[in-house]
XYZ file of C-alpha atoms in Angstrom:
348
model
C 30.150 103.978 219.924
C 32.378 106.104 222.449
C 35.402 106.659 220.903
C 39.496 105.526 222.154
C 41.298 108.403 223.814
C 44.502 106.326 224.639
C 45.640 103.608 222.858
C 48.637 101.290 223.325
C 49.988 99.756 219.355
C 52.146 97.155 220.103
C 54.069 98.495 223.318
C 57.019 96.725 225.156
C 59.385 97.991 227.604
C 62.416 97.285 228.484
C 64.543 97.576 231.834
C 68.365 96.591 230.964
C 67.490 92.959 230.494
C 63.660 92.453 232.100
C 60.815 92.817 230.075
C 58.380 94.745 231.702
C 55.855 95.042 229.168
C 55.656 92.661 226.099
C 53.734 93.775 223.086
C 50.938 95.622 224.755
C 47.666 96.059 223.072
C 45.521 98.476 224.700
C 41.671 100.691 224.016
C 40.700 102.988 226.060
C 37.889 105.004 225.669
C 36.458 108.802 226.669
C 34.738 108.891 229.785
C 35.695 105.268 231.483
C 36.918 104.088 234.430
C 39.503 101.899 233.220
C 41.895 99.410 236.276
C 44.459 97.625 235.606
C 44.328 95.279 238.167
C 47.379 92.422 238.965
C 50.109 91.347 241.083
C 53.083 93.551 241.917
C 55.442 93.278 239.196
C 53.124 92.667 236.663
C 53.370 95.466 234.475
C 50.504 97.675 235.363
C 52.439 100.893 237.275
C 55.228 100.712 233.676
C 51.800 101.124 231.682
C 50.784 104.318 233.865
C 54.090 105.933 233.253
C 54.241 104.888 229.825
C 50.837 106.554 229.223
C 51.703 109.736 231.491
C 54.792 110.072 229.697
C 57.426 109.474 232.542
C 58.877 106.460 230.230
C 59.259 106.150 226.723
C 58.424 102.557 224.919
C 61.054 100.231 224.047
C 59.050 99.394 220.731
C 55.262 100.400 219.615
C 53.883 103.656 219.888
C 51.101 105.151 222.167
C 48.306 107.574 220.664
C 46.136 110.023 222.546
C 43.235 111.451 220.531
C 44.474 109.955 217.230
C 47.648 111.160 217.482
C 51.465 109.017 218.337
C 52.482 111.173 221.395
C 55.310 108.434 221.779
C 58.008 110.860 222.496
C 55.880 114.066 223.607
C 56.950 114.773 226.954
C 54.833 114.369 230.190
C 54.485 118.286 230.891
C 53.326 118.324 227.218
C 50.309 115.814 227.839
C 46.958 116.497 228.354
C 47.016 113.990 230.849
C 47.549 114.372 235.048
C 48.621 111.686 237.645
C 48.133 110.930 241.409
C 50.710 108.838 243.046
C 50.423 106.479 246.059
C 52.661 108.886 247.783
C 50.514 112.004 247.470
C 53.787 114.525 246.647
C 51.752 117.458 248.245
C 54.300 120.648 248.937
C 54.386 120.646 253.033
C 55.446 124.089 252.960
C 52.032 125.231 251.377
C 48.457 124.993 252.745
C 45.140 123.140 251.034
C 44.270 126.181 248.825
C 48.142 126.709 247.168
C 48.338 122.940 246.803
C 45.741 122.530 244.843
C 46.363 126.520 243.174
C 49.972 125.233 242.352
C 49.406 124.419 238.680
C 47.415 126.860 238.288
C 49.763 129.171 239.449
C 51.995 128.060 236.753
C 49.747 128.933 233.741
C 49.704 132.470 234.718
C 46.285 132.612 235.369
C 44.213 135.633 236.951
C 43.750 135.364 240.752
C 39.816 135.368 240.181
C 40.202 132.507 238.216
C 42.413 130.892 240.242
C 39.849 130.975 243.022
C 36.981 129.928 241.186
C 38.571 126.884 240.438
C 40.197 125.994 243.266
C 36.899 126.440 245.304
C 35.293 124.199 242.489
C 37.449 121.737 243.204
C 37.165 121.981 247.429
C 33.595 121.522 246.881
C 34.139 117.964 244.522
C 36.514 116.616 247.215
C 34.239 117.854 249.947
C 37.417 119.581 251.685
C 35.212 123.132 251.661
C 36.866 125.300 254.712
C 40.396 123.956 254.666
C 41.673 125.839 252.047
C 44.390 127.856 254.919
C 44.974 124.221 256.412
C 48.717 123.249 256.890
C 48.888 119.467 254.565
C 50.868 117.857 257.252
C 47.957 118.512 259.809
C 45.125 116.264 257.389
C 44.664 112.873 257.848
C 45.544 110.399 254.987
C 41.582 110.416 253.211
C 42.245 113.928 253.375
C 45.945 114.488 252.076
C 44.745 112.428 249.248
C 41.771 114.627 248.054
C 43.940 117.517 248.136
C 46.312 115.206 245.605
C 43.107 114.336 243.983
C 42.092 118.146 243.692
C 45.128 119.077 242.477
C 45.646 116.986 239.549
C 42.073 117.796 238.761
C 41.999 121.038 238.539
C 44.305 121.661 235.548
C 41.307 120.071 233.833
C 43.506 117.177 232.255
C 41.517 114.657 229.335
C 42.924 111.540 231.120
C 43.604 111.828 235.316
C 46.164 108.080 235.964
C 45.974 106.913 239.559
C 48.345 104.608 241.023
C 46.927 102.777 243.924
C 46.343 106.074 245.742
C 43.780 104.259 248.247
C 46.630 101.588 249.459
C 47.828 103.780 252.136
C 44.277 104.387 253.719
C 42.120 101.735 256.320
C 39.502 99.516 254.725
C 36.546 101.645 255.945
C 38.533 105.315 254.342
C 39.397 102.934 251.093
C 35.896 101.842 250.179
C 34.764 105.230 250.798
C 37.088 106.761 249.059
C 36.246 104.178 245.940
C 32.577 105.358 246.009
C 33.812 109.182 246.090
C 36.557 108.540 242.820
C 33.624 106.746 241.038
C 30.995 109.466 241.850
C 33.741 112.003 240.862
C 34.420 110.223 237.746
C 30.764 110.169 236.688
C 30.552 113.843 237.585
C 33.609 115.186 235.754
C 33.017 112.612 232.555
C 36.517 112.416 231.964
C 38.771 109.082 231.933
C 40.304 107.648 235.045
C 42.994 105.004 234.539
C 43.396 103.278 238.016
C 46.129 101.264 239.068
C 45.955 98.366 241.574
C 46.486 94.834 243.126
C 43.069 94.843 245.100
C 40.489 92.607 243.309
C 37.495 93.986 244.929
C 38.556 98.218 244.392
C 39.166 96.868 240.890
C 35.495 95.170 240.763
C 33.307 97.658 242.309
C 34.664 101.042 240.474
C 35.566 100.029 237.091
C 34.051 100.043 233.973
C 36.713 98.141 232.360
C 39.227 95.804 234.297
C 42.500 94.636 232.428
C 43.999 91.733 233.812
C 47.491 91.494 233.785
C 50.498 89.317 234.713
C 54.264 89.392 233.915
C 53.813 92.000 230.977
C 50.714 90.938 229.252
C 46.770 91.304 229.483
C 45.295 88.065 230.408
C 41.955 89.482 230.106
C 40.039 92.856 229.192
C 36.501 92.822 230.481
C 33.459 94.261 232.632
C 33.387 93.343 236.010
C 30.993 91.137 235.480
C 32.285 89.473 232.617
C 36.186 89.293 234.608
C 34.629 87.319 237.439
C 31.807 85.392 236.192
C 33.809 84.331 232.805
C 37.808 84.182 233.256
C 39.297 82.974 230.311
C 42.155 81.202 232.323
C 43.067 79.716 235.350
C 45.397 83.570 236.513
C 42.325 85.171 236.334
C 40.174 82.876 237.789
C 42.079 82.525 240.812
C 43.146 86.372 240.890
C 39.693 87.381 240.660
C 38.081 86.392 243.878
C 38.352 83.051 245.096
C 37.695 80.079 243.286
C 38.451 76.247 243.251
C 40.453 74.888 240.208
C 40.792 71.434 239.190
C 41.822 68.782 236.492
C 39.254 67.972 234.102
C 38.451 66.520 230.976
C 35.876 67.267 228.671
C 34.308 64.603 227.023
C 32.442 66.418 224.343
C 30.911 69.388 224.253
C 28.842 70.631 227.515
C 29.896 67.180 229.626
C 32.836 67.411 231.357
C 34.616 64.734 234.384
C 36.282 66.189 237.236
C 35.755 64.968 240.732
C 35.139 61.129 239.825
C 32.293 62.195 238.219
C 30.526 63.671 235.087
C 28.906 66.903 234.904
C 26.753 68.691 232.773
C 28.217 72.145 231.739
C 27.696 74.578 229.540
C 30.738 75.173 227.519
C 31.208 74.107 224.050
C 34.317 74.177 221.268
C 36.425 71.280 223.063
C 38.222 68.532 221.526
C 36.521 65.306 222.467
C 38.530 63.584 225.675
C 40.705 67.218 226.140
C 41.893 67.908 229.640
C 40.736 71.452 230.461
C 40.924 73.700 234.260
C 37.637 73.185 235.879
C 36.706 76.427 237.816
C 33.977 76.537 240.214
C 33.196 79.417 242.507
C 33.326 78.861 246.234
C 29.591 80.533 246.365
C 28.245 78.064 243.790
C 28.668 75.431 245.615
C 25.782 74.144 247.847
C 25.151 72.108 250.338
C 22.893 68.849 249.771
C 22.395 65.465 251.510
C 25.019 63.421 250.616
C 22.599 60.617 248.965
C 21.711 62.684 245.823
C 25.655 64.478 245.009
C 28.121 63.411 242.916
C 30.829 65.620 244.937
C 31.250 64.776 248.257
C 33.279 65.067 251.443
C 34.658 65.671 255.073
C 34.389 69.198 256.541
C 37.983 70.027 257.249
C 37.152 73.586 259.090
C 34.768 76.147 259.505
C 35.553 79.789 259.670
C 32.680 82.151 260.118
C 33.105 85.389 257.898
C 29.970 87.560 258.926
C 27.765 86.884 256.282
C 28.299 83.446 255.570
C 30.183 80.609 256.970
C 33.915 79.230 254.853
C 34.030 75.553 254.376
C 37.007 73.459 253.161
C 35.433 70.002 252.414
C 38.323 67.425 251.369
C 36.705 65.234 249.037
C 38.123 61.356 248.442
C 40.392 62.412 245.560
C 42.350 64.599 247.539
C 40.585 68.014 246.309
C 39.789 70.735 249.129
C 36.932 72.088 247.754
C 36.457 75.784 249.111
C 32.893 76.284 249.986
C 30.912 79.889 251.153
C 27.169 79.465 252.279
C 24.901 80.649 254.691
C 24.630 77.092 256.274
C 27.225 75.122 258.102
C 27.882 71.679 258.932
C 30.626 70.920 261.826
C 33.824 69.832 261.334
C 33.900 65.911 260.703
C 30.706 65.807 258.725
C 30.591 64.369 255.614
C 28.078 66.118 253.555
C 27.295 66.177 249.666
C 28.248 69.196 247.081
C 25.790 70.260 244.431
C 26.317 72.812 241.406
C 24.536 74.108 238.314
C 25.674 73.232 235.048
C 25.829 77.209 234.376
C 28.280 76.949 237.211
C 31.004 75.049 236.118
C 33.474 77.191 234.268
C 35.584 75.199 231.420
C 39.126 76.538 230.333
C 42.075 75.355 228.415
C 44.849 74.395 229.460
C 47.886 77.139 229.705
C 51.014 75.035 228.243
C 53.610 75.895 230.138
């Protein structure tokens, strides 16, 4: 089993009177891509800082390698971060950017250049090392940020959201080319953002967070196909949520009807959340559902069609598919047992 490189004991933080951060519990382990992924103001740019060393924890302590590095100071870690705003030095071109810390160290000028050119290559910025930074585009301002926080060769490189300034087509290459990078260096990368999809496609590991605390700590996979709550399930993606009660375990009403589900350790009669994903949902004559409806609107999205059926109960049930029916149509819902999604209630 890999073992933890960072790990958060217990950590809250504390801005005059808001809590940032309450009682953080937090693994993470050598080599992987870690996100924290949530809603501005939820926590996850304090836990970057708190982990880079730019703040200091109001209570708990933070180890790196086995060891409380609580109070060691940021310069002192073996860890390196790239901010949204890339911070390069405009008065100094590709190659002494990315040289800078290197410079610092004292080391040889053959050295210097070996790694620098190592990194050029990585970012694929090979030939711009005399370029002036204010003359690159955005993609390319931040792989010189990238480059540079790599190539003091930290244990730990902490991103926050350093694709948000770039255009959808730059971002998801850019995700592809930190993954790739990732895998190639086999060091950690903790990444910081509010985009659900960056978080799904490039992490190993997503932590789900809102007002302070983890909601959730998961694959991909896991995160979107199993939330444990309703936050996550409507974070993550899109879903439908409604009021349900499960009558024992795998039967559950929702809808003015009864379903057959798979999820089990309910009271008898307990009112749950009800999550279904907008994908799951299929079309079927209207004869042989239990959920059905009037097509609301259509909105076609490329590769499938968005649906908002109102059913009789007052539920707008979001629907994606491949097939459409016009706007006025009333037309029947079917879904597996496997996906209905069953989660307590959140007192609140």
């Amino acid at each position: 089993m890999t073992e933890n490189i960072v790990q958060l004991k217990g950590v809250s933080k504390i801005f005059d009177e808001t809590v940032a951060l309450a009682d953080m519990n937090l693994s993470i382990r050598k080599n992987e891509f870690v996100t924290l992924l949530g809603p501005s103001g939820c926590g996850k740019t304090t836990t970057l800082r708190l982990i880079g060393g730019f703040e200091q924890p109001t209570n708990g302590t933070i180890w790196f390698e086995g060891k409380d590095i609580s109070n060691v100071p940021s310069y002192k870690r073996r860890v390196n971060t790239v901010f949204q705003r890339y911070a390069l030095f405009s008065h100094l071109d590709v190659y002494e950017n990315i040289a800078f810390g290197l410079r610092i160290k004292k080391l040889d000028e053959q050295t210097i250049r070996q790694k620098v050119g190592k990194m050029l290559e990585l970012v694929n910025l090979q030939g711009f090392e005399a370029r002036d930074v204010n003359s690159l585009s955005g993609g390319q301002q931040q792989r010189v940020a990238i480059a540079r926080a790599l190539v003091n060769e930290p244990e730990v490189l902490l991103l926050d959201e350093p694709l948000a300034a770039l255009d959808l087509k730059l971002r998801r290459e850019m995700q592809h080319e930190l993954k790739n990078m990732q895998k190639q260096l086999g060091i950690t990368f903790v990444f910081v953002t509010h985009d659900q999809e960056e978080a799904l496609s490039m992490s190993d590991t997503v932590v789900v967070m809102q007002d302070g605390e983890i909601q959730q700590i998961g694959t991909p996979e896991m995160i979107y196909n199993e939330p444990t709550n309703a936050f996550v399930a409507g974070f993550i993606g899109e879903s439908n949520i409604v009021d349900g009660i499960m009558r024992q375990d795998r039967l559950v009403d929702f809808g003015g009807a009864r379903f057959e589900c798979v999820d089990v350790g309910f009271e008898r009669d307990e009112p749950v959340d009800v999550v279904v994903r907008p994908e799951d949902l299929v079309l079927i004559p209207v004869e042989q559902a239990k959920l059905t409806g009037v097509v609301r609107s259509v909105t076609f999205l490329g590769v499938h069609y968005e649906m908002i059926v109102d059913a009789a109960d007052g539920t707008g049930w979001l629907v994606h598919s491949t097939l459409m029916e016009p706007v006025g149509t009333t037309v029947g819902l079917g879904l597996a047992p496997m996906d209905i999604h069953i989660m307590k209630k959140v007192s609140e």
